[in-house]
């Protein structure tokens, strides 16, 4: 019941918290699962982590006392603490890049009822000399459609706060909270903290720009299947023509060629980078035409071996990376012998005796 008696309000909130904690925890887990599902199903957003928590009881009371109590009592407004703790249930989404934040916001606003939005990014960036925590906070509730679903029936009265931030912003928030006595330290230390915050902001921007530049390079790799085919036709086994020497295999051309032979497979960038480096280190100067030649000439044989291998070894498979290794080995056994382990190579050789 609303009142101006803080001790009564505090006890009332503690009783509510204790009686409803299991329900609050269940709601939190349900909201985390729902948010996770919505974002993971969005193909163009990469998430570092999604986590949730029910705010500690005493922290709720402290927050109310710090932010609301004095004003409410001065104005004679009766209160209940629970009405002023919008982040009793909290969810945090940590993404990779700053522009993912807006995408996540639009996605969540389309699937939840929006109660309030606090844009700490805009607040910081609207100033010219202030640096600090940046993140987007949304106060949300289940929308009308989900409130009718049985699995959410127990949680229809609960709202939650969701914080959306990048890995860099999340790191700053964690470290910033560990700095003690920030209001009392000398200005020289405050200046150093601001300098660090500015560096974090630069890092966030630079990672985004590096990603954009890398994607631009990939798009600029003007490599059609017709062009690859022409370069491949120029390739003679064991030598490269002057026309193909200019087009040394790199991660971008590897991806273009590999996607042609294995459509739908998710070639992860860091694996492509490392695998391409391994290939180039084993055969110096290998061109994209030569690489495509090895795959084109040997993929049929390797597919037959894959079928044999998987029939013989229940539950095991040859993924595209492994199939490419076998194709390259067939193309140049001397150069690419190290692409296969001795056990794998011997099994392949044995099969080739009867099927090669």
C-alpha atoms as a printed R data frame, in Angstrom:
    type eleno elety resid chain resno      x       y       z
1   ATOM     1    CA   UNK     A     1  0.000   0.000   0.000
2   ATOM     2    CA   UNK     A     2  1.434   3.433  -0.935
3   ATOM     3    CA   UNK     A     3  2.623   5.555   1.982
4   ATOM     4    CA   UNK     A     4  5.169   8.166   3.037
5   ATOM     5    CA   UNK     A     5  6.625   5.880   5.705
6   ATOM     6    CA   UNK     A     6  9.911   4.625   4.291
7   ATOM     7    CA   UNK     A     7 10.351   1.857   6.862
8   ATOM     8    CA   UNK     A     8  6.908   0.462   6.080
9   ATOM     9    CA   UNK     A     9  7.508   0.762   2.337
10  ATOM    10    CA   UNK     A    10 10.871  -0.964   2.702
11  ATOM    11    CA   UNK     A    11  9.379  -3.879   4.647
12  ATOM    12    CA   UNK     A    12  6.514  -4.173   2.185
13  ATOM    13    CA   UNK     A    13  8.971  -4.375  -0.708
14  ATOM    14    CA   UNK     A    14 11.116  -6.962   1.061
15  ATOM    15    CA   UNK     A    15  8.056  -9.117   1.697
16  ATOM    16    CA   UNK     A    16  7.009  -8.805  -1.952
17  ATOM    17    CA   UNK     A    17 10.516  -9.694  -3.118
18  ATOM    18    CA   UNK     A    18 10.805 -12.760  -0.883
19  ATOM    19    CA   UNK     A    19  7.345 -14.063  -1.776
20  ATOM    20    CA   UNK     A    20  7.789 -13.588  -5.529
21  ATOM    21    CA   UNK     A    21 11.473 -14.295  -6.105
22  ATOM    22    CA   UNK     A    22 10.932 -17.676  -7.781
23  ATOM    23    CA   UNK     A    23  8.336 -16.147 -10.085
24  ATOM    24    CA   UNK     A    24 10.650 -13.226 -10.887
25  ATOM    25    CA   UNK     A    25 13.488 -15.628 -11.631
26  ATOM    26    CA   UNK     A    26 11.224 -17.672 -13.904
27  ATOM    27    CA   UNK     A    27 10.156 -14.527 -15.746
28  ATOM    28    CA   UNK     A    28 13.778 -13.478 -16.171
29  ATOM    29    CA   UNK     A    29 14.739 -16.842 -17.681
30  ATOM    30    CA   UNK     A    30 11.712 -16.744 -19.972
31  ATOM    31    CA   UNK     A    31 12.551 -13.228 -21.199
32  ATOM    32    CA   UNK     A    32 16.211 -14.155 -21.782
33  ATOM    33    CA   UNK     A    33 15.162 -17.190 -23.826
34  ATOM    34    CA   UNK     A    34 12.717 -15.143 -25.884
35  ATOM    35    CA   UNK     A    35 15.177 -12.306 -26.566
36  ATOM    36    CA   UNK     A    36 17.891 -14.815 -27.420
37  ATOM    37    CA   UNK     A    37 15.615 -16.597 -29.888
38  ATOM    38    CA   UNK     A    38 14.526 -13.381 -31.596
39  ATOM    39    CA   UNK     A    39 18.069 -12.083 -32.052
40  ATOM    40    CA   UNK     A    40 19.711 -15.390 -32.979
41  ATOM    41    CA   UNK     A    41 17.110 -15.881 -35.705
42  ATOM    42    CA   UNK     A    42 18.125 -12.555 -37.221
43  ATOM    43    CA   UNK     A    43 20.878 -13.546 -39.643
44  ATOM    44    CA   UNK     A    44 22.656 -10.183 -39.793
45  ATOM    45    CA   UNK     A    45 23.236  -9.667 -36.054
46  ATOM    46    CA   UNK     A    46 26.122 -11.342 -34.237
47  ATOM    47    CA   UNK     A    47 25.853 -11.555 -30.461
48  ATOM    48    CA   UNK     A    48 28.622 -12.039 -27.910
49  ATOM    49    CA   UNK     A    49 26.309 -12.938 -25.028
50  ATOM    50    CA   UNK     A    50 22.808 -12.545 -23.627
51  ATOM    51    CA   UNK     A    51 22.334 -12.785 -19.879
52  ATOM    52    CA   UNK     A    52 19.810 -11.862 -17.223
53  ATOM    53    CA   UNK     A    53 19.441 -11.301 -13.506
54  ATOM    54    CA   UNK     A    54 16.911 -10.409 -10.820
55  ATOM    55    CA   UNK     A    55 18.225  -7.301  -9.060
56  ATOM    56    CA   UNK     A    56 19.293  -7.932  -5.476
57  ATOM    57    CA   UNK     A    57 16.715  -6.896  -2.901
58  ATOM    58    CA   UNK     A    58 18.913  -4.465  -0.983
59  ATOM    59    CA   UNK     A    59 20.198  -2.921  -4.217
60  ATOM    60    CA   UNK     A    60 16.608  -2.116  -5.156
61  ATOM    61    CA   UNK     A    61 16.036  -0.324  -1.857
62  ATOM    62    CA   UNK     A    62 19.305   1.597  -2.209
63  ATOM    63    CA   UNK     A    63 18.417   2.668  -5.743
64  ATOM    64    CA   UNK     A    64 15.006   3.916  -4.637
65  ATOM    65    CA   UNK     A    65 16.519   5.860  -1.746
66  ATOM    66    CA   UNK     A    66 19.186   7.395  -3.968
67  ATOM    67    CA   UNK     A    67 17.022   8.388  -6.924
68  ATOM    68    CA   UNK     A    68 13.413   8.834  -5.818
69  ATOM    69    CA   UNK     A    69 12.767   8.945  -2.076
70  ATOM    70    CA   UNK     A    70 13.759  12.534  -1.289
71  ATOM    71    CA   UNK     A    71 11.747  14.037  -4.154
72  ATOM    72    CA   UNK     A    72  8.635  11.957  -3.475
73  ATOM    73    CA   UNK     A    73  8.629  12.751   0.232
74  ATOM    74    CA   UNK     A    74  9.360  16.447  -0.350
75  ATOM    75    CA   UNK     A    75  6.376  16.651  -2.698
76  ATOM    76    CA   UNK     A    76  4.169  14.572  -0.393
77  ATOM    77    CA   UNK     A    77  3.624  11.773  -2.916
78  ATOM    78    CA   UNK     A    78  2.891   8.413  -1.331
79  ATOM    79    CA   UNK     A    79  4.885   5.599  -2.865
80  ATOM    80    CA   UNK     A    80  5.573   1.906  -3.205
81  ATOM    81    CA   UNK     A    81  9.180   1.000  -3.898
82  ATOM    82    CA   UNK     A    82  8.263  -1.650  -6.484
83  ATOM    83    CA   UNK     A    83  6.703   1.017  -8.728
84  ATOM    84    CA   UNK     A    84 10.072   2.747  -9.140
85  ATOM    85    CA   UNK     A    85 12.333  -0.241  -9.866
86  ATOM    86    CA   UNK     A    86 11.982  -0.740 -13.615
87  ATOM    87    CA   UNK     A    87 15.070  -2.955 -13.729
88  ATOM    88    CA   UNK     A    88 13.992  -5.455 -11.082
89  ATOM    89    CA   UNK     A    89 14.284  -7.950 -13.928
90  ATOM    90    CA   UNK     A    90 17.229  -7.122 -16.160
91  ATOM    91    CA   UNK     A    91 18.470  -8.567 -19.445
92  ATOM    92    CA   UNK     A    92 21.756  -7.618 -21.085
93  ATOM    93    CA   UNK     A    93 22.581  -8.091 -24.752
94  ATOM    94    CA   UNK     A    94 26.236  -7.678 -25.723
95  ATOM    95    CA   UNK     A    95 26.835  -7.351 -29.462
96  ATOM    96    CA   UNK     A    96 29.954  -6.816 -31.544
97  ATOM    97    CA   UNK     A    97 29.448  -3.496 -33.292
98  ATOM    98    CA   UNK     A    98 27.794  -0.160 -32.544
99  ATOM    99    CA   UNK     A    99 25.455  -0.298 -35.525
100 ATOM   100    CA   UNK     A   100 24.106  -3.642 -34.280
101 ATOM   101    CA   UNK     A   101 22.567  -1.785 -31.329
102 ATOM   102    CA   UNK     A   102 20.026   0.019 -33.508
103 ATOM   103    CA   UNK     A   103 19.175  -3.219 -35.325
104 ATOM   104    CA   UNK     A   104 18.520  -4.978 -32.016
105 ATOM   105    CA   UNK     A   105 16.444  -2.048 -30.795
106 ATOM   106    CA   UNK     A   106 14.220  -2.148 -33.893
107 ATOM   107    CA   UNK     A   107 13.827  -5.913 -33.597
108 ATOM   108    CA   UNK     A   108 12.829  -5.833 -29.926
109 ATOM   109    CA   UNK     A   109 10.517  -2.847 -30.315
110 ATOM   110    CA   UNK     A   110  8.650  -4.826 -32.982
111 ATOM   111    CA   UNK     A   111  8.101  -7.774 -30.616
112 ATOM   112    CA   UNK     A   112  7.532  -6.130 -27.226
113 ATOM   113    CA   UNK     A   113  5.510  -3.308 -25.760
114 ATOM   114    CA   UNK     A   114  7.891  -0.386 -25.205
115 ATOM   115    CA   UNK     A   115  7.461   1.414 -21.878
116 ATOM   116    CA   UNK     A   116 10.491   3.706 -22.013
117 ATOM   117    CA   UNK     A   117 13.816   4.211 -23.812
118 ATOM   118    CA   UNK     A   118 16.996   5.650 -22.300
119 ATOM   119    CA   UNK     A   119 19.609   6.318 -24.971
120 ATOM   120    CA   UNK     A   120 22.898   6.819 -23.139
121 ATOM   121    CA   UNK     A   121 24.744   6.697 -26.463
122 ATOM   122    CA   UNK     A   122 22.959   9.803 -27.729
123 ATOM   123    CA   UNK     A   123 23.444  11.512 -24.366
124 ATOM   124    CA   UNK     A   124 27.215  11.024 -24.510
125 ATOM   125    CA   UNK     A   125 27.631  11.783 -28.210
126 ATOM   126    CA   UNK     A   126 25.638  15.020 -27.957
127 ATOM   127    CA   UNK     A   127 28.445  16.474 -25.821
128 ATOM   128    CA   UNK     A   128 31.866  17.574 -27.016
129 ATOM   129    CA   UNK     A   129 33.970  16.890 -23.946
130 ATOM   130    CA   UNK     A   130 32.303  14.104 -21.965
131 ATOM   131    CA   UNK     A   131 33.164  10.425 -22.246
132 ATOM   132    CA   UNK     A   132 31.819   7.470 -20.324
133 ATOM   133    CA   UNK     A   133 29.383   4.585 -20.374
134 ATOM   134    CA   UNK     A   134 27.442   4.222 -23.612
135 ATOM   135    CA   UNK     A   135 24.545   1.851 -24.046
136 ATOM   136    CA   UNK     A   136 20.875   1.691 -24.929
137 ATOM   137    CA   UNK     A   137 18.331   0.809 -22.234
138 ATOM   138    CA   UNK     A   138 14.787  -0.276 -23.084
139 ATOM   139    CA   UNK     A   139 11.984  -0.824 -20.573
140 ATOM   140    CA   UNK     A   140  9.793  -3.511 -22.124
141 ATOM   141    CA   UNK     A   141  6.731  -5.643 -21.440
142 ATOM   142    CA   UNK     A   142  5.221  -8.588 -23.259
143 ATOM   143    CA   UNK     A   143  3.081  -7.392 -26.141
144 ATOM   144    CA   UNK     A   144 -0.624  -8.109 -26.392
145 ATOM   145    CA   UNK     A   145 -0.154 -11.167 -28.590
146 ATOM   146    CA   UNK     A   146  2.323 -12.891 -26.261
147 ATOM   147    CA   UNK     A   147  0.290 -12.064 -23.159
148 ATOM   148    CA   UNK     A   148 -2.370 -14.451 -24.469
149 ATOM   149    CA   UNK     A   149  0.047 -17.386 -24.806
150 ATOM   150    CA   UNK     A   150 -0.038 -20.019 -22.021
151 ATOM   151    CA   UNK     A   151  3.747 -20.100 -21.567
152 ATOM   152    CA   UNK     A   152  3.773 -16.417 -20.602
153 ATOM   153    CA   UNK     A   153  0.564 -16.332 -18.547
154 ATOM   154    CA   UNK     A   154  2.425 -16.145 -15.215
155 ATOM   155    CA   UNK     A   155  4.615 -13.262 -16.363
156 ATOM   156    CA   UNK     A   156  2.144 -10.850 -17.971
157 ATOM   157    CA   UNK     A   157  2.436  -8.328 -15.126
158 ATOM   158    CA   UNK     A   158  6.223  -8.150 -15.225
159 ATOM   159    CA   UNK     A   159  8.222  -5.655 -17.194
160 ATOM   160    CA   UNK     A   160 11.965  -5.780 -17.620
161 ATOM   161    CA   UNK     A   161 14.861  -3.551 -18.562
162 ATOM   162    CA   UNK     A   162 17.126  -4.636 -21.380
163 ATOM   163    CA   UNK     A   163 20.570  -3.110 -21.805
164 ATOM   164    CA   UNK     A   164 22.095  -3.279 -25.276
165 ATOM   165    CA   UNK     A   165 25.791  -2.543 -25.589
166 ATOM   166    CA   UNK     A   166 28.872  -3.564 -27.535
167 ATOM   167    CA   UNK     A   167 31.703  -5.687 -26.143
168 ATOM   168    CA   UNK     A   168 33.787  -2.520 -25.795
169 ATOM   169    CA   UNK     A   169 30.999  -0.667 -23.980
170 ATOM   170    CA   UNK     A   170 30.426  -3.672 -21.728
171 ATOM   171    CA   UNK     A   171 34.125  -3.853 -20.877
172 ATOM   172    CA   UNK     A   172 34.177  -0.160 -20.015
173 ATOM   173    CA   UNK     A   173 31.120  -0.549 -17.793
174 ATOM   174    CA   UNK     A   174 32.692  -3.444 -15.871
175 ATOM   175    CA   UNK     A   175 36.025  -1.672 -15.399
176 ATOM   176    CA   UNK     A   176 34.443   1.687 -14.606
177 ATOM   177    CA   UNK     A   177 32.437   0.132 -11.779
178 ATOM   178    CA   UNK     A   178 35.675  -1.153 -10.248
179 ATOM   179    CA   UNK     A   179 37.163   2.343  -9.931
180 ATOM   180    CA   UNK     A   180 36.605   3.415  -6.335
181 ATOM   181    CA   UNK     A   181 35.886   6.890  -4.976
182 ATOM   182    CA   UNK     A   182 35.409   8.449  -8.420
183 ATOM   183    CA   UNK     A   183 33.808  11.558  -6.942
184 ATOM   184    CA   UNK     A   184 36.655  12.110  -4.491
185 ATOM   185    CA   UNK     A   185 39.765  11.386  -6.541
186 ATOM   186    CA   UNK     A   186 41.860  14.348  -7.784
187 ATOM   187    CA   UNK     A   187 41.165  15.932 -11.166
188 ATOM   188    CA   UNK     A   188 44.361  14.474 -12.615
189 ATOM   189    CA   UNK     A   189 42.978  10.966 -12.104
190 ATOM   190    CA   UNK     A   190 39.548  11.969 -13.401
191 ATOM   191    CA   UNK     A   191 41.245  13.255 -16.545
192 ATOM   192    CA   UNK     A   192 43.014   9.923 -16.980
193 ATOM   193    CA   UNK     A   193 39.690   8.109 -16.625
194 ATOM   194    CA   UNK     A   194 38.171  10.354 -19.302
195 ATOM   195    CA   UNK     A   195 41.152   9.661 -21.556
196 ATOM   196    CA   UNK     A   196 40.582   5.931 -21.162
197 ATOM   197    CA   UNK     A   197 36.877   6.318 -21.924
198 ATOM   198    CA   UNK     A   198 37.770   8.197 -25.106
199 ATOM   199    CA   UNK     A   199 40.123   5.390 -26.153
200 ATOM   200    CA   UNK     A   200 37.351   2.837 -25.630
201 ATOM   201    CA   UNK     A   201 35.071   4.946 -27.829
202 ATOM   202    CA   UNK     A   202 37.741   5.114 -30.534
203 ATOM   203    CA   UNK     A   203 38.216   1.333 -30.331
204 ATOM   204    CA   UNK     A   204 34.480   0.766 -30.815
205 ATOM   205    CA   UNK     A   205 34.441   2.990 -33.876
206 ATOM   206    CA   UNK     A   206 37.612   1.510 -35.359
207 ATOM   207    CA   UNK     A   207 36.411  -2.089 -35.044
208 ATOM   208    CA   UNK     A   208 33.247  -1.110 -36.912
209 ATOM   209    CA   UNK     A   209 35.235   0.682 -39.618
210 ATOM   210    CA   UNK     A   210 37.629  -2.253 -40.002
211 ATOM   211    CA   UNK     A   211 34.651  -4.572 -40.427
212 ATOM   212    CA   UNK     A   212 33.147  -2.253 -43.048
213 ATOM   213    CA   UNK     A   213 36.447  -1.975 -44.916
214 ATOM   214    CA   UNK     A   214 36.905  -5.747 -44.893
215 ATOM   215    CA   UNK     A   215 33.404  -6.277 -46.252
216 ATOM   216    CA   UNK     A   216 34.106  -3.682 -48.940
217 ATOM   217    CA   UNK     A   217 37.228  -5.587 -49.999
218 ATOM   218    CA   UNK     A   218 35.206  -8.784 -50.207
219 ATOM   219    CA   UNK     A   219 32.575  -7.084 -52.346
220 ATOM   220    CA   UNK     A   220 35.284  -5.530 -54.506
221 ATOM   221    CA   UNK     A   221 36.757  -8.956 -55.238
222 ATOM   222    CA   UNK     A   222 35.190  -8.819 -58.686
223 ATOM   223    CA   UNK     A   223 35.331 -12.520 -59.358
224 ATOM   224    CA   UNK     A   224 32.592 -14.161 -61.380
225 ATOM   225    CA   UNK     A   225 32.354 -17.870 -62.033
226 ATOM   226    CA   UNK     A   226 33.018 -17.149 -65.698
227 ATOM   227    CA   UNK     A   227 36.264 -15.382 -64.816
228 ATOM   228    CA   UNK     A   228 37.316 -18.176 -62.471
229 ATOM   229    CA   UNK     A   229 36.613 -20.713 -65.209
230 ATOM   230    CA   UNK     A   230 38.756 -18.775 -67.705
231 ATOM   231    CA   UNK     A   231 41.656 -18.544 -65.265
232 ATOM   232    CA   UNK     A   232 41.317 -22.231 -64.467
233 ATOM   233    CA   UNK     A   233 41.383 -23.178 -68.137
234 ATOM   234    CA   UNK     A   234 44.696 -21.329 -68.460
235 ATOM   235    CA   UNK     A   235 46.245 -23.352 -65.683
236 ATOM   236    CA   UNK     A   236 48.561 -26.173 -66.618
237 ATOM   237    CA   UNK     A   237 49.276 -28.751 -63.957
238 ATOM   238    CA   UNK     A   238 52.507 -27.842 -62.184
239 ATOM   239    CA   UNK     A   239 52.901 -24.373 -63.664
240 ATOM   240    CA   UNK     A   240 51.133 -21.013 -63.793
241 ATOM   241    CA   UNK     A   241 50.828 -18.745 -66.789
242 ATOM   242    CA   UNK     A   242 51.698 -15.086 -66.729
243 ATOM   243    CA   UNK     A   243 48.002 -14.277 -66.834
244 ATOM   244    CA   UNK     A   244 47.318 -16.071 -63.575
245 ATOM   245    CA   UNK     A   245 50.373 -14.989 -61.587
246 ATOM   246    CA   UNK     A   246 48.762 -11.658 -60.744
247 ATOM   247    CA   UNK     A   247 45.873 -13.356 -58.965
248 ATOM   248    CA   UNK     A   248 47.431 -15.085 -55.989
249 ATOM   249    CA   UNK     A   249 44.941 -16.962 -53.814
250 ATOM   250    CA   UNK     A   250 43.741 -14.986 -50.808
251 ATOM   251    CA   UNK     A   251 40.965 -15.415 -48.247
252 ATOM   252    CA   UNK     A   252 38.491 -13.476 -50.386
253 ATOM   253    CA   UNK     A   253 39.009 -15.503 -53.561
254 ATOM   254    CA   UNK     A   254 39.111 -18.707 -51.478
255 ATOM   255    CA   UNK     A   255 35.662 -17.835 -50.158
256 ATOM   256    CA   UNK     A   256 34.256 -17.118 -53.619
257 ATOM   257    CA   UNK     A   257 35.525 -20.434 -54.979
258 ATOM   258    CA   UNK     A   258 34.680 -22.528 -51.917
259 ATOM   259    CA   UNK     A   259 31.118 -21.183 -51.821
260 ATOM   260    CA   UNK     A   260 30.671 -22.322 -55.424
261 ATOM   261    CA   UNK     A   261 31.606 -25.911 -54.605
262 ATOM   262    CA   UNK     A   262 29.901 -25.985 -51.197
263 ATOM   263    CA   UNK     A   263 26.849 -23.689 -51.395
264 ATOM   264    CA   UNK     A   264 25.080 -23.140 -48.103
265 ATOM   265    CA   UNK     A   265 28.049 -24.063 -45.918
266 ATOM   266    CA   UNK     A   266 29.064 -21.423 -43.379
267 ATOM   267    CA   UNK     A   267 32.750 -20.738 -43.969
268 ATOM   268    CA   UNK     A   268 33.711 -18.844 -40.814
269 ATOM   269    CA   UNK     A   269 36.038 -15.901 -41.581
270 ATOM   270    CA   UNK     A   270 38.727 -16.741 -39.015
271 ATOM   271    CA   UNK     A   271 38.915 -20.338 -40.265
272 ATOM   272    CA   UNK     A   272 39.057 -19.203 -43.894
273 ATOM   273    CA   UNK     A   273 41.893 -16.821 -43.035
274 ATOM   274    CA   UNK     A   274 43.952 -19.495 -41.303
275 ATOM   275    CA   UNK     A   275 43.257 -22.202 -43.874
276 ATOM   276    CA   UNK     A   276 44.152 -19.941 -46.798
277 ATOM   277    CA   UNK     A   277 47.397 -18.998 -45.083
278 ATOM   278    CA   UNK     A   278 48.187 -22.689 -44.607
279 ATOM   279    CA   UNK     A   279 47.527 -23.458 -48.290
280 ATOM   280    CA   UNK     A   280 49.658 -20.564 -49.528
281 ATOM   281    CA   UNK     A   281 52.502 -21.494 -47.167
282 ATOM   282    CA   UNK     A   282 52.602 -25.035 -48.567
283 ATOM   283    CA   UNK     A   283 52.510 -23.981 -52.220
284 ATOM   284    CA   UNK     A   284 54.085 -20.579 -52.700
285 ATOM   285    CA   UNK     A   285 52.439 -18.470 -55.364
286 ATOM   286    CA   UNK     A   286 49.345 -20.638 -55.757
287 ATOM   287    CA   UNK     A   287 46.823 -18.705 -57.807
288 ATOM   288    CA   UNK     A   288 43.085 -18.674 -57.470
289 ATOM   289    CA   UNK     A   289 42.895 -20.339 -60.887
290 ATOM   290    CA   UNK     A   290 45.165 -23.158 -59.735
291 ATOM   291    CA   UNK     A   291 43.180 -23.571 -56.510
292 ATOM   292    CA   UNK     A   292 39.930 -23.770 -58.467
293 ATOM   293    CA   UNK     A   293 41.594 -26.213 -60.878
294 ATOM   294    CA   UNK     A   294 42.481 -28.581 -58.045
295 ATOM   295    CA   UNK     A   295 38.920 -28.513 -56.742
296 ATOM   296    CA   UNK     A   296 37.290 -28.817 -60.149
297 ATOM   297    CA   UNK     A   297 39.444 -31.759 -61.207
298 ATOM   298    CA   UNK     A   298 39.242 -33.716 -57.960
299 ATOM   299    CA   UNK     A   299 35.923 -32.930 -56.293
300 ATOM   300    CA   UNK     A   300 34.103 -35.850 -57.936
301 ATOM   301    CA   UNK     A   301 36.667 -38.333 -56.618
302 ATOM   302    CA   UNK     A   302 36.596 -36.814 -53.145
303 ATOM   303    CA   UNK     A   303 32.787 -36.921 -53.063
304 ATOM   304    CA   UNK     A   304 32.927 -40.660 -53.801
305 ATOM   305    CA   UNK     A   305 35.457 -41.091 -51.017
306 ATOM   306    CA   UNK     A   306 33.249 -39.063 -48.675
307 ATOM   307    CA   UNK     A   307 30.346 -41.430 -49.355
308 ATOM   308    CA   UNK     A   308 32.566 -44.461 -48.733
309 ATOM   309    CA   UNK     A   309 34.048 -42.938 -45.560
310 ATOM   310    CA   UNK     A   310 30.694 -42.006 -44.029
311 ATOM   311    CA   UNK     A   311 29.162 -45.410 -44.795
312 ATOM   312    CA   UNK     A   312 32.122 -47.106 -43.148
313 ATOM   313    CA   UNK     A   313 32.358 -44.756 -40.157
314 ATOM   314    CA   UNK     A   314 28.887 -44.263 -38.719
315 ATOM   315    CA   UNK     A   315 28.407 -40.821 -37.199
316 ATOM   316    CA   UNK     A   316 31.539 -39.343 -38.782
317 ATOM   317    CA   UNK     A   317 31.645 -37.020 -41.775
318 ATOM   318    CA   UNK     A   318 34.000 -35.149 -44.057
319 ATOM   319    CA   UNK     A   319 33.239 -31.439 -43.853
320 ATOM   320    CA   UNK     A   320 34.035 -29.048 -46.733
321 ATOM   321    CA   UNK     A   321 37.384 -28.048 -45.233
322 ATOM   322    CA   UNK     A   322 38.452 -31.689 -45.096
323 ATOM   323    CA   UNK     A   323 37.179 -32.303 -48.617
324 ATOM   324    CA   UNK     A   324 39.219 -29.345 -49.878
325 ATOM   325    CA   UNK     A   325 42.283 -30.805 -48.150
326 ATOM   326    CA   UNK     A   326 41.752 -34.079 -50.015
327 ATOM   327    CA   UNK     A   327 41.261 -32.255 -53.333
328 ATOM   328    CA   UNK     A   328 44.492 -30.317 -52.885
329 ATOM   329    CA   UNK     A   329 46.371 -33.449 -51.893
330 ATOM   330    CA   UNK     A   330 45.174 -35.181 -55.059
331 ATOM   331    CA   UNK     A   331 46.192 -32.133 -57.085
332 ATOM   332    CA   UNK     A   332 49.736 -31.968 -55.742
333 ATOM   333    CA   UNK     A   333 50.700 -34.783 -53.374
334 ATOM   334    CA   UNK     A   334 54.193 -33.443 -52.775
335 ATOM   335    CA   UNK     A   335 53.179 -29.885 -51.916
336 ATOM   336    CA   UNK     A   336 50.076 -30.719 -49.899
337 ATOM   337    CA   UNK     A   337 51.036 -33.917 -48.096
338 ATOM   338    CA   UNK     A   338 51.035 -32.025 -44.790
339 ATOM   339    CA   UNK     A   339 47.392 -31.036 -45.233
340 ATOM   340    CA   UNK     A   340 46.394 -34.562 -44.179
341 ATOM   341    CA   UNK     A   341 47.484 -36.422 -41.079
342 ATOM   342    CA   UNK     A   342 49.384 -39.647 -41.703
343 ATOM   343    CA   UNK     A   343 46.420 -41.778 -40.604
344 ATOM   344    CA   UNK     A   344 43.973 -39.904 -42.847
345 ATOM   345    CA   UNK     A   345 46.392 -39.968 -45.772
346 ATOM   346    CA   UNK     A   346 46.975 -43.722 -45.519
347 ATOM   347    CA   UNK     A   347 43.233 -44.419 -45.414
348 ATOM   348    CA   UNK     A   348 42.733 -42.218 -48.491
349 ATOM   349    CA   UNK     A   349 45.634 -43.855 -50.355
350 ATOM   350    CA   UNK     A   350 44.249 -47.300 -49.593
351 ATOM   351    CA   UNK     A   351 40.872 -46.313 -51.020
352 ATOM   352    CA   UNK     A   352 42.498 -44.763 -54.104
353 ATOM   353    CA   UNK     A   353 44.211 -48.048 -54.963
354 ATOM   354    CA   UNK     A   354 40.839 -49.558 -55.806
355 ATOM   355    CA   UNK     A   355 38.900 -46.424 -56.720
356 ATOM   356    CA   UNK     A   356 41.337 -43.771 -57.909
